[in-house]
Amino acid sequence: MQRFIEEELRTPVTLSCGTAVAGGGIAGISAALAAARHGADVLLIEREFAPGGLATLGLITCYLPICDGCGHQIIYGIGEELLRLSVRHGAERKPPEAWFCGGTKEEKTKHRFKTYFNASLFMLESEKLLKDAGVKILYGTSVCAAETSGGRITHLICENKSGRFAVAVRSVIDATGDADIAKFSGAGTELFGQGNILAGWYYRFSRGERKCVMVGAADIPEEDKPFRRGPELLFPERFAGIDGTELSRMTELSHAATYADWEKKLTDDPDSVPEAITSIPQVRMTRRIAGRALLDTSDERRSFSDSVGLTGHWRKRGPVYEIPFGALCPEGVSNLLAAGRDISTSDAMWDVTRVIPACAVTGEAAGTAAALFDDFRLDGRQVKELQSALHYAGVRTSLSEIDFD
């Protein structure tokens, strides 16, 4: 069998933009919104035909806490805006009334600032929010390469139903979740060596109720396992999440696990029917950038001069982390930022920053920076300008801005 086909490609440059955001999950939505609101010409490129990523298409319909678990809200800005948007028309379960209606600190400590949401409504509301902000969206489009010159990305090479084409860019935000753009452009990346376990979440209609069934879950990093027990495995194999054939097989296995779980429930509930299944693989940690800074769980309550936001720990109460801008900046490409689950962290911290609230925080920081600069090797004055812009949008960037009474 012939191993290679020689091709001579002439790719037309059909689009241009100030800021290209690759990936329309929560990080991509937040980045595109922030950049557009600060005046940037934004193109959001999404390979599926709906926004939200794992939150909507993957049916991970839990907006995890934007508080520290001790009664203090720590995430504001777009991170809070999207939480409230997700339950604008009601929630799958009761929303956090203590936080919505001015509850006491004791009530807020007992019930964290998190919620469950309807994936379809969140999808539609997110798209409307993007369009109202002036973001141009290109669905059904994959970025398959990046053209670079002098340590900068000049064009993204894309493919969709129309064929292969190029987008001329001023700056790029990698919100792919898999650091695809960083990999294509030659920036440093790291793999999650532990791999992902199989999951197959779905919704079923049962006895007049719509219920989310969590078949499988995200595993915890190995270094945390002496302290916490990992989930029971549905399937012995682990998945890196960056190979097309592997992802296709993972999807088949996920569908089979969903079907088997539904069949099992028919015994007690013969009228139960699946209402929605995931339409993308439920991978959580795959590939990330190797950034100028590496955030770790040991950085709890540590202050950074270039901090661009805060996040808590969704698995436990108490920890709060500042997120340094350097964790969004891959080495080797000056006009590229990461946002979401592919920022620069240790494996233990990766499990903290991969979830919806932290993705919104890093997305807003990246989008704001992209509207202000096109070279992200920021000096001290530029960092302060970025922090001021985030503060103006309501973001808390420093531990000192939270009243930990």
mmCIF file with all atom_site columns, C-alpha atoms in Angstrom, residues 3-149:
data_model
loop_
_atom_site.group_PDB
_atom_site.id
_atom_site.type_symbol
_atom_site.label_atom_id
_atom_site.label_alt_id
_atom_site.label_comp_id
_atom_site.label_asym_id
_atom_site.label_entity_id
_atom_site.label_seq_id
_atom_site.pdbx_PDB_ins_code
_atom_site.Cartn_x
_atom_site.Cartn_y
_atom_site.Cartn_z
_atom_site.occupancy
_atom_site.B_iso_or_equiv
_atom_site.pdbx_formal_charge
_atom_site.auth_seq_id
_atom_site.auth_comp_id
_atom_site.auth_asym_id
_atom_site.auth_atom_id
_atom_site.pdbx_PDB_model_num
ATOM 1   C CA . ARG A 1 3   ? 2.246   5.233  2.376  1.00 0.00 ? 3   ARG A CA 1
ATOM 2   C CA . PHE A 1 4   ? 2.175   8.856  1.210  1.00 0.00 ? 4   PHE A CA 1
ATOM 3   C CA . ILE A 1 5   ? 0.381   10.943 -1.358 1.00 0.00 ? 5   ILE A CA 1
ATOM 4   C CA . GLU A 1 6   ? 2.313   13.907 -2.695 1.00 0.00 ? 6   GLU A CA 1
ATOM 5   C CA . GLU A 1 7   ? 0.130   17.022 -2.774 1.00 0.00 ? 7   GLU A CA 1
ATOM 6   C CA . GLU A 1 8   ? 0.683   20.575 -3.912 1.00 0.00 ? 8   GLU A CA 1
ATOM 7   C CA . LEU A 1 9   ? -1.765  22.806 -2.067 1.00 0.00 ? 9   LEU A CA 1
ATOM 8   C CA . ARG A 1 10  ? -2.733  26.379 -2.856 1.00 0.00 ? 10  ARG A CA 1
ATOM 9   C CA . THR A 1 11  ? -4.993  27.403 -0.005 1.00 0.00 ? 11  THR A CA 1
ATOM 10  C CA . PRO A 1 12  ? -7.098  30.536 -0.590 1.00 0.00 ? 12  PRO A CA 1
ATOM 11  C CA . VAL A 1 13  ? -7.175  33.166 2.164  1.00 0.00 ? 13  VAL A CA 1
ATOM 12  C CA . THR A 1 14  ? -10.902 33.814 2.334  1.00 0.00 ? 14  THR A CA 1
ATOM 13  C CA . LEU A 1 15  ? -11.330 35.404 5.767  1.00 0.00 ? 15  LEU A CA 1
ATOM 14  C CA . SER A 1 16  ? -9.505  37.709 8.144  1.00 0.00 ? 16  SER A CA 1
ATOM 15  C CA . CYS A 1 17  ? -10.093 38.839 11.707 1.00 0.00 ? 17  CYS A CA 1
ATOM 16  C CA . GLY A 1 18  ? -8.445  40.583 14.599 1.00 0.00 ? 18  GLY A CA 1
ATOM 17  C CA . THR A 1 19  ? -8.862  37.737 17.075 1.00 0.00 ? 19  THR A CA 1
ATOM 18  C CA . ALA A 1 20  ? -9.603  34.148 16.121 1.00 0.00 ? 20  ALA A CA 1
ATOM 19  C CA . VAL A 1 21  ? -10.986 31.976 18.898 1.00 0.00 ? 21  VAL A CA 1
ATOM 20  C CA . ALA A 1 22  ? -10.597 28.273 18.131 1.00 0.00 ? 22  ALA A CA 1
ATOM 21  C CA . GLY A 1 23  ? -13.163 26.237 20.044 1.00 0.00 ? 23  GLY A CA 1
ATOM 22  C CA . GLY A 1 24  ? -16.662 27.211 21.157 1.00 0.00 ? 24  GLY A CA 1
ATOM 23  C CA . GLY A 1 25  ? -16.855 25.603 24.588 1.00 0.00 ? 25  GLY A CA 1
ATOM 24  C CA . ILE A 1 26  ? -17.237 27.676 27.761 1.00 0.00 ? 26  ILE A CA 1
ATOM 25  C CA . ALA A 1 27  ? -13.673 29.017 27.466 1.00 0.00 ? 27  ALA A CA 1
ATOM 26  C CA . GLY A 1 28  ? -14.204 29.942 23.817 1.00 0.00 ? 28  GLY A CA 1
ATOM 27  C CA . ILE A 1 29  ? -17.554 31.598 24.510 1.00 0.00 ? 29  ILE A CA 1
ATOM 28  C CA . SER A 1 30  ? -16.008 33.638 27.335 1.00 0.00 ? 30  SER A CA 1
ATOM 29  C CA . ALA A 1 31  ? -12.955 34.601 25.285 1.00 0.00 ? 31  ALA A CA 1
ATOM 30  C CA . ALA A 1 32  ? -15.015 35.658 22.271 1.00 0.00 ? 32  ALA A CA 1
ATOM 31  C CA . LEU A 1 33  ? -17.417 37.677 24.415 1.00 0.00 ? 33  LEU A CA 1
ATOM 32  C CA . ALA A 1 34  ? -14.640 39.474 26.296 1.00 0.00 ? 34  ALA A CA 1
ATOM 33  C CA . ALA A 1 35  ? -12.685 40.298 23.145 1.00 0.00 ? 35  ALA A CA 1
ATOM 34  C CA . ALA A 1 36  ? -15.756 41.565 21.279 1.00 0.00 ? 36  ALA A CA 1
ATOM 35  C CA . ARG A 1 37  ? -16.925 43.663 24.232 1.00 0.00 ? 37  ARG A CA 1
ATOM 36  C CA . HIS A 1 38  ? -13.518 45.337 24.269 1.00 0.00 ? 38  HIS A CA 1
ATOM 37  C CA . GLY A 1 39  ? -13.828 46.241 20.601 1.00 0.00 ? 39  GLY A CA 1
ATOM 38  C CA . ALA A 1 40  ? -12.001 43.381 18.854 1.00 0.00 ? 40  ALA A CA 1
ATOM 39  C CA . ASP A 1 41  ? -13.068 41.929 15.509 1.00 0.00 ? 41  ASP A CA 1
ATOM 40  C CA . VAL A 1 42  ? -13.712 38.332 16.623 1.00 0.00 ? 42  VAL A CA 1
ATOM 41  C CA . LEU A 1 43  ? -14.200 35.110 14.676 1.00 0.00 ? 43  LEU A CA 1
ATOM 42  C CA . LEU A 1 44  ? -15.215 32.056 16.707 1.00 0.00 ? 44  LEU A CA 1
ATOM 43  C CA . ILE A 1 45  ? -14.365 28.792 14.928 1.00 0.00 ? 45  ILE A CA 1
ATOM 44  C CA . GLU A 1 46  ? -16.208 25.719 16.207 1.00 0.00 ? 46  GLU A CA 1
ATOM 45  C CA . ARG A 1 47  ? -16.047 22.218 14.711 1.00 0.00 ? 47  ARG A CA 1
ATOM 46  C CA . GLU A 1 48  ? -19.523 21.243 15.943 1.00 0.00 ? 48  GLU A CA 1
ATOM 47  C CA . PHE A 1 49  ? -22.764 22.997 15.054 1.00 0.00 ? 49  PHE A CA 1
ATOM 48  C CA . ALA A 1 50  ? -23.547 24.446 18.481 1.00 0.00 ? 50  ALA A CA 1
ATOM 49  C CA . PRO A 1 51  ? -21.695 26.283 21.247 1.00 0.00 ? 51  PRO A CA 1
ATOM 50  C CA . GLY A 1 52  ? -20.939 24.998 24.734 1.00 0.00 ? 52  GLY A CA 1
ATOM 51  C CA . GLY A 1 53  ? -18.671 21.997 24.183 1.00 0.00 ? 53  GLY A CA 1
ATOM 52  C CA . LEU A 1 54  ? -18.834 19.458 26.992 1.00 0.00 ? 54  LEU A CA 1
ATOM 53  C CA . ALA A 1 55  ? -21.254 21.641 28.949 1.00 0.00 ? 55  ALA A CA 1
ATOM 54  C CA . THR A 1 56  ? -23.962 21.316 26.287 1.00 0.00 ? 56  THR A CA 1
ATOM 55  C CA . LEU A 1 57  ? -23.049 18.752 23.633 1.00 0.00 ? 57  LEU A CA 1
ATOM 56  C CA . GLY A 1 58  ? -21.332 16.595 26.250 1.00 0.00 ? 58  GLY A CA 1
ATOM 57  C CA . LEU A 1 59  ? -24.254 16.949 28.701 1.00 0.00 ? 59  LEU A CA 1
ATOM 58  C CA . ILE A 1 60  ? -21.963 17.919 31.598 1.00 0.00 ? 60  ILE A CA 1
ATOM 59  C CA . THR A 1 61  ? -24.853 20.031 32.839 1.00 0.00 ? 61  THR A CA 1
ATOM 60  C CA . CYS A 1 62  ? -23.502 21.063 36.215 1.00 0.00 ? 62  CYS A CA 1
ATOM 61  C CA . TYR A 1 63  ? -22.149 24.597 36.520 1.00 0.00 ? 63  TYR A CA 1
ATOM 62  C CA . LEU A 1 64  ? -19.694 23.923 39.336 1.00 0.00 ? 64  LEU A CA 1
ATOM 63  C CA . PRO A 1 65  ? -19.111 26.419 42.193 1.00 0.00 ? 65  PRO A CA 1
ATOM 64  C CA . ILE A 1 66  ? -17.997 29.992 41.689 1.00 0.00 ? 66  ILE A CA 1
ATOM 65  C CA . CYS A 1 67  ? -17.434 30.272 45.448 1.00 0.00 ? 67  CYS A CA 1
ATOM 66  C CA . ASP A 1 68  ? -14.805 28.922 47.829 1.00 0.00 ? 68  ASP A CA 1
ATOM 67  C CA . GLY A 1 69  ? -17.212 26.691 49.754 1.00 0.00 ? 69  GLY A CA 1
ATOM 68  C CA . CYS A 1 70  ? -16.896 28.902 52.823 1.00 0.00 ? 70  CYS A CA 1
ATOM 69  C CA . GLY A 1 71  ? -19.521 31.479 51.898 1.00 0.00 ? 71  GLY A CA 1
ATOM 70  C CA . HIS A 1 72  ? -17.368 33.724 49.681 1.00 0.00 ? 72  HIS A CA 1
ATOM 71  C CA . GLN A 1 73  ? -17.995 34.321 45.990 1.00 0.00 ? 73  GLN A CA 1
ATOM 72  C CA . ILE A 1 74  ? -14.648 34.449 44.161 1.00 0.00 ? 74  ILE A CA 1
ATOM 73  C CA . ILE A 1 75  ? -15.600 34.326 40.462 1.00 0.00 ? 75  ILE A CA 1
ATOM 74  C CA . TYR A 1 76  ? -17.364 37.323 38.961 1.00 0.00 ? 76  TYR A CA 1
ATOM 75  C CA . GLY A 1 77  ? -17.499 38.775 35.451 1.00 0.00 ? 77  GLY A CA 1
ATOM 76  C CA . ILE A 1 78  ? -18.430 36.404 32.643 1.00 0.00 ? 78  ILE A CA 1
ATOM 77  C CA . GLY A 1 79  ? -18.028 33.416 34.963 1.00 0.00 ? 79  GLY A CA 1
ATOM 78  C CA . GLU A 1 80  ? -21.014 34.605 36.999 1.00 0.00 ? 80  GLU A CA 1
ATOM 79  C CA . GLU A 1 81  ? -22.868 35.948 33.966 1.00 0.00 ? 81  GLU A CA 1
ATOM 80  C CA . LEU A 1 82  ? -22.888 32.558 32.266 1.00 0.00 ? 82  LEU A CA 1
ATOM 81  C CA . LEU A 1 83  ? -24.020 30.772 35.433 1.00 0.00 ? 83  LEU A CA 1
ATOM 82  C CA . ARG A 1 84  ? -27.008 33.082 35.677 1.00 0.00 ? 84  ARG A CA 1
ATOM 83  C CA . LEU A 1 85  ? -27.657 32.759 31.944 1.00 0.00 ? 85  LEU A CA 1
ATOM 84  C CA . SER A 1 86  ? -27.666 28.966 32.218 1.00 0.00 ? 86  SER A CA 1
ATOM 85  C CA . VAL A 1 87  ? -30.694 29.032 34.524 1.00 0.00 ? 87  VAL A CA 1
ATOM 86  C CA . ARG A 1 88  ? -32.471 32.018 33.035 1.00 0.00 ? 88  ARG A CA 1
ATOM 87  C CA . HIS A 1 89  ? -35.467 29.840 32.131 1.00 0.00 ? 89  HIS A CA 1
ATOM 88  C CA . GLY A 1 90  ? -35.238 27.416 35.049 1.00 0.00 ? 90  GLY A CA 1
ATOM 89  C CA . ALA A 1 91  ? -32.842 24.618 36.000 1.00 0.00 ? 91  ALA A CA 1
ATOM 90  C CA . GLU A 1 92  ? -32.766 20.852 36.114 1.00 0.00 ? 92  GLU A CA 1
ATOM 91  C CA . ARG A 1 93  ? -32.705 21.150 39.875 1.00 0.00 ? 93  ARG A CA 1
ATOM 92  C CA . LYS A 1 94  ? -33.283 23.974 42.318 1.00 0.00 ? 94  LYS A CA 1
ATOM 93  C CA . PRO A 1 95  ? -30.916 26.941 41.650 1.00 0.00 ? 95  PRO A CA 1
ATOM 94  C CA . PRO A 1 96  ? -28.699 28.335 44.460 1.00 0.00 ? 96  PRO A CA 1
ATOM 95  C CA . GLU A 1 97  ? -31.351 30.456 46.173 1.00 0.00 ? 97  GLU A CA 1
ATOM 96  C CA . ALA A 1 98  ? -29.051 31.560 48.995 1.00 0.00 ? 98  ALA A CA 1
ATOM 97  C CA . TRP A 1 99  ? -26.807 33.252 46.428 1.00 0.00 ? 99  TRP A CA 1
ATOM 98  C CA . PHE A 1 100 ? -29.584 34.529 44.196 1.00 0.00 ? 100 PHE A CA 1
ATOM 99  C CA . CYS A 1 101 ? -31.687 35.979 47.001 1.00 0.00 ? 101 CYS A CA 1
ATOM 100 C CA . GLY A 1 102 ? -29.164 37.386 49.477 1.00 0.00 ? 102 GLY A CA 1
ATOM 101 C CA . GLY A 1 103 ? -28.928 34.499 51.920 1.00 0.00 ? 103 GLY A CA 1
ATOM 102 C CA . THR A 1 104 ? -26.795 34.487 55.047 1.00 0.00 ? 104 THR A CA 1
ATOM 103 C CA . LYS A 1 105 ? -23.166 33.419 55.060 1.00 0.00 ? 105 LYS A CA 1
ATOM 104 C CA . GLU A 1 106 ? -24.176 30.215 56.835 1.00 0.00 ? 106 GLU A CA 1
ATOM 105 C CA . GLU A 1 107 ? -26.690 29.429 54.088 1.00 0.00 ? 107 GLU A CA 1
ATOM 106 C CA . LYS A 1 108 ? -24.116 30.221 51.402 1.00 0.00 ? 108 LYS A CA 1
ATOM 107 C CA . THR A 1 109 ? -21.590 27.982 53.112 1.00 0.00 ? 109 THR A CA 1
ATOM 108 C CA . LYS A 1 110 ? -24.060 25.122 53.299 1.00 0.00 ? 110 LYS A CA 1
ATOM 109 C CA . HIS A 1 111 ? -25.155 25.476 49.664 1.00 0.00 ? 111 HIS A CA 1
ATOM 110 C CA . ARG A 1 112 ? -22.321 26.323 47.283 1.00 0.00 ? 112 ARG A CA 1
ATOM 111 C CA . PHE A 1 113 ? -22.816 28.805 44.434 1.00 0.00 ? 113 PHE A CA 1
ATOM 112 C CA . LYS A 1 114 ? -23.411 26.203 41.709 1.00 0.00 ? 114 LYS A CA 1
ATOM 113 C CA . THR A 1 115 ? -26.329 25.030 39.623 1.00 0.00 ? 115 THR A CA 1
ATOM 114 C CA . TYR A 1 116 ? -27.627 22.517 37.098 1.00 0.00 ? 116 TYR A CA 1
ATOM 115 C CA . PHE A 1 117 ? -28.941 23.677 33.747 1.00 0.00 ? 117 PHE A CA 1
ATOM 116 C CA . ASN A 1 118 ? -30.793 22.681 30.605 1.00 0.00 ? 118 ASN A CA 1
ATOM 117 C CA . ALA A 1 119 ? -28.173 22.062 27.897 1.00 0.00 ? 119 ALA A CA 1
ATOM 118 C CA . SER A 1 120 ? -30.377 23.041 24.964 1.00 0.00 ? 120 SER A CA 1
ATOM 119 C CA . LEU A 1 121 ? -31.499 26.335 26.474 1.00 0.00 ? 121 LEU A CA 1
ATOM 120 C CA . PHE A 1 122 ? -27.950 27.187 27.560 1.00 0.00 ? 122 PHE A CA 1
ATOM 121 C CA . MET A 1 123 ? -26.782 26.459 24.019 1.00 0.00 ? 123 MET A CA 1
ATOM 122 C CA . LEU A 1 124 ? -29.361 28.806 22.483 1.00 0.00 ? 124 LEU A CA 1
ATOM 123 C CA . GLU A 1 125 ? -28.830 31.570 25.032 1.00 0.00 ? 125 GLU A CA 1
ATOM 124 C CA . SER A 1 126 ? -25.037 31.396 24.632 1.00 0.00 ? 126 SER A CA 1
ATOM 125 C CA . GLU A 1 127 ? -25.287 31.735 20.864 1.00 0.00 ? 127 GLU A CA 1
ATOM 126 C CA . LYS A 1 128 ? -27.616 34.709 21.205 1.00 0.00 ? 128 LYS A CA 1
ATOM 127 C CA . LEU A 1 129 ? -25.207 36.333 23.665 1.00 0.00 ? 129 LEU A CA 1
ATOM 128 C CA . LEU A 1 130 ? -22.324 35.915 21.211 1.00 0.00 ? 130 LEU A CA 1
ATOM 129 C CA . LYS A 1 131 ? -24.286 37.315 18.286 1.00 0.00 ? 131 LYS A CA 1
ATOM 130 C CA . ASP A 1 132 ? -25.510 40.284 20.325 1.00 0.00 ? 132 ASP A CA 1
ATOM 131 C CA . ALA A 1 133 ? -21.858 41.072 21.168 1.00 0.00 ? 133 ALA A CA 1
ATOM 132 C CA . GLY A 1 134 ? -20.943 41.107 17.465 1.00 0.00 ? 134 GLY A CA 1
ATOM 133 C CA . VAL A 1 135 ? -19.000 37.834 17.395 1.00 0.00 ? 135 VAL A CA 1
ATOM 134 C CA . LYS A 1 136 ? -18.872 36.147 13.996 1.00 0.00 ? 136 LYS A CA 1
ATOM 135 C CA . ILE A 1 137 ? -19.345 32.376 14.322 1.00 0.00 ? 137 ILE A CA 1
ATOM 136 C CA . LEU A 1 138 ? -18.145 29.718 11.899 1.00 0.00 ? 138 LEU A CA 1
ATOM 137 C CA . TYR A 1 139 ? -19.694 26.348 12.804 1.00 0.00 ? 139 TYR A CA 1
ATOM 138 C CA . GLY A 1 140 ? -18.813 22.972 11.341 1.00 0.00 ? 140 GLY A CA 1
ATOM 139 C CA . THR A 1 141 ? -15.228 24.096 10.846 1.00 0.00 ? 141 THR A CA 1
ATOM 140 C CA . SER A 1 142 ? -12.013 22.488 12.052 1.00 0.00 ? 142 SER A CA 1
ATOM 141 C CA . VAL A 1 143 ? -8.636  24.197 12.315 1.00 0.00 ? 143 VAL A CA 1
ATOM 142 C CA . CYS A 1 144 ? -6.190  21.702 10.817 1.00 0.00 ? 144 CYS A CA 1
ATOM 143 C CA . ALA A 1 145 ? -2.934  23.698 10.643 1.00 0.00 ? 145 ALA A CA 1
ATOM 144 C CA . ALA A 1 146 ? -1.352  27.031 11.506 1.00 0.00 ? 146 ALA A CA 1
ATOM 145 C CA . GLU A 1 147 ? 0.956   29.126 9.344  1.00 0.00 ? 147 GLU A CA 1
ATOM 146 C CA . THR A 1 148 ? 3.672   30.919 11.329 1.00 0.00 ? 148 THR A CA 1
ATOM 147 C CA . SER A 1 149 ? 6.334   33.503 10.639 1.00 0.00 ? 149 SER A CA 1
#
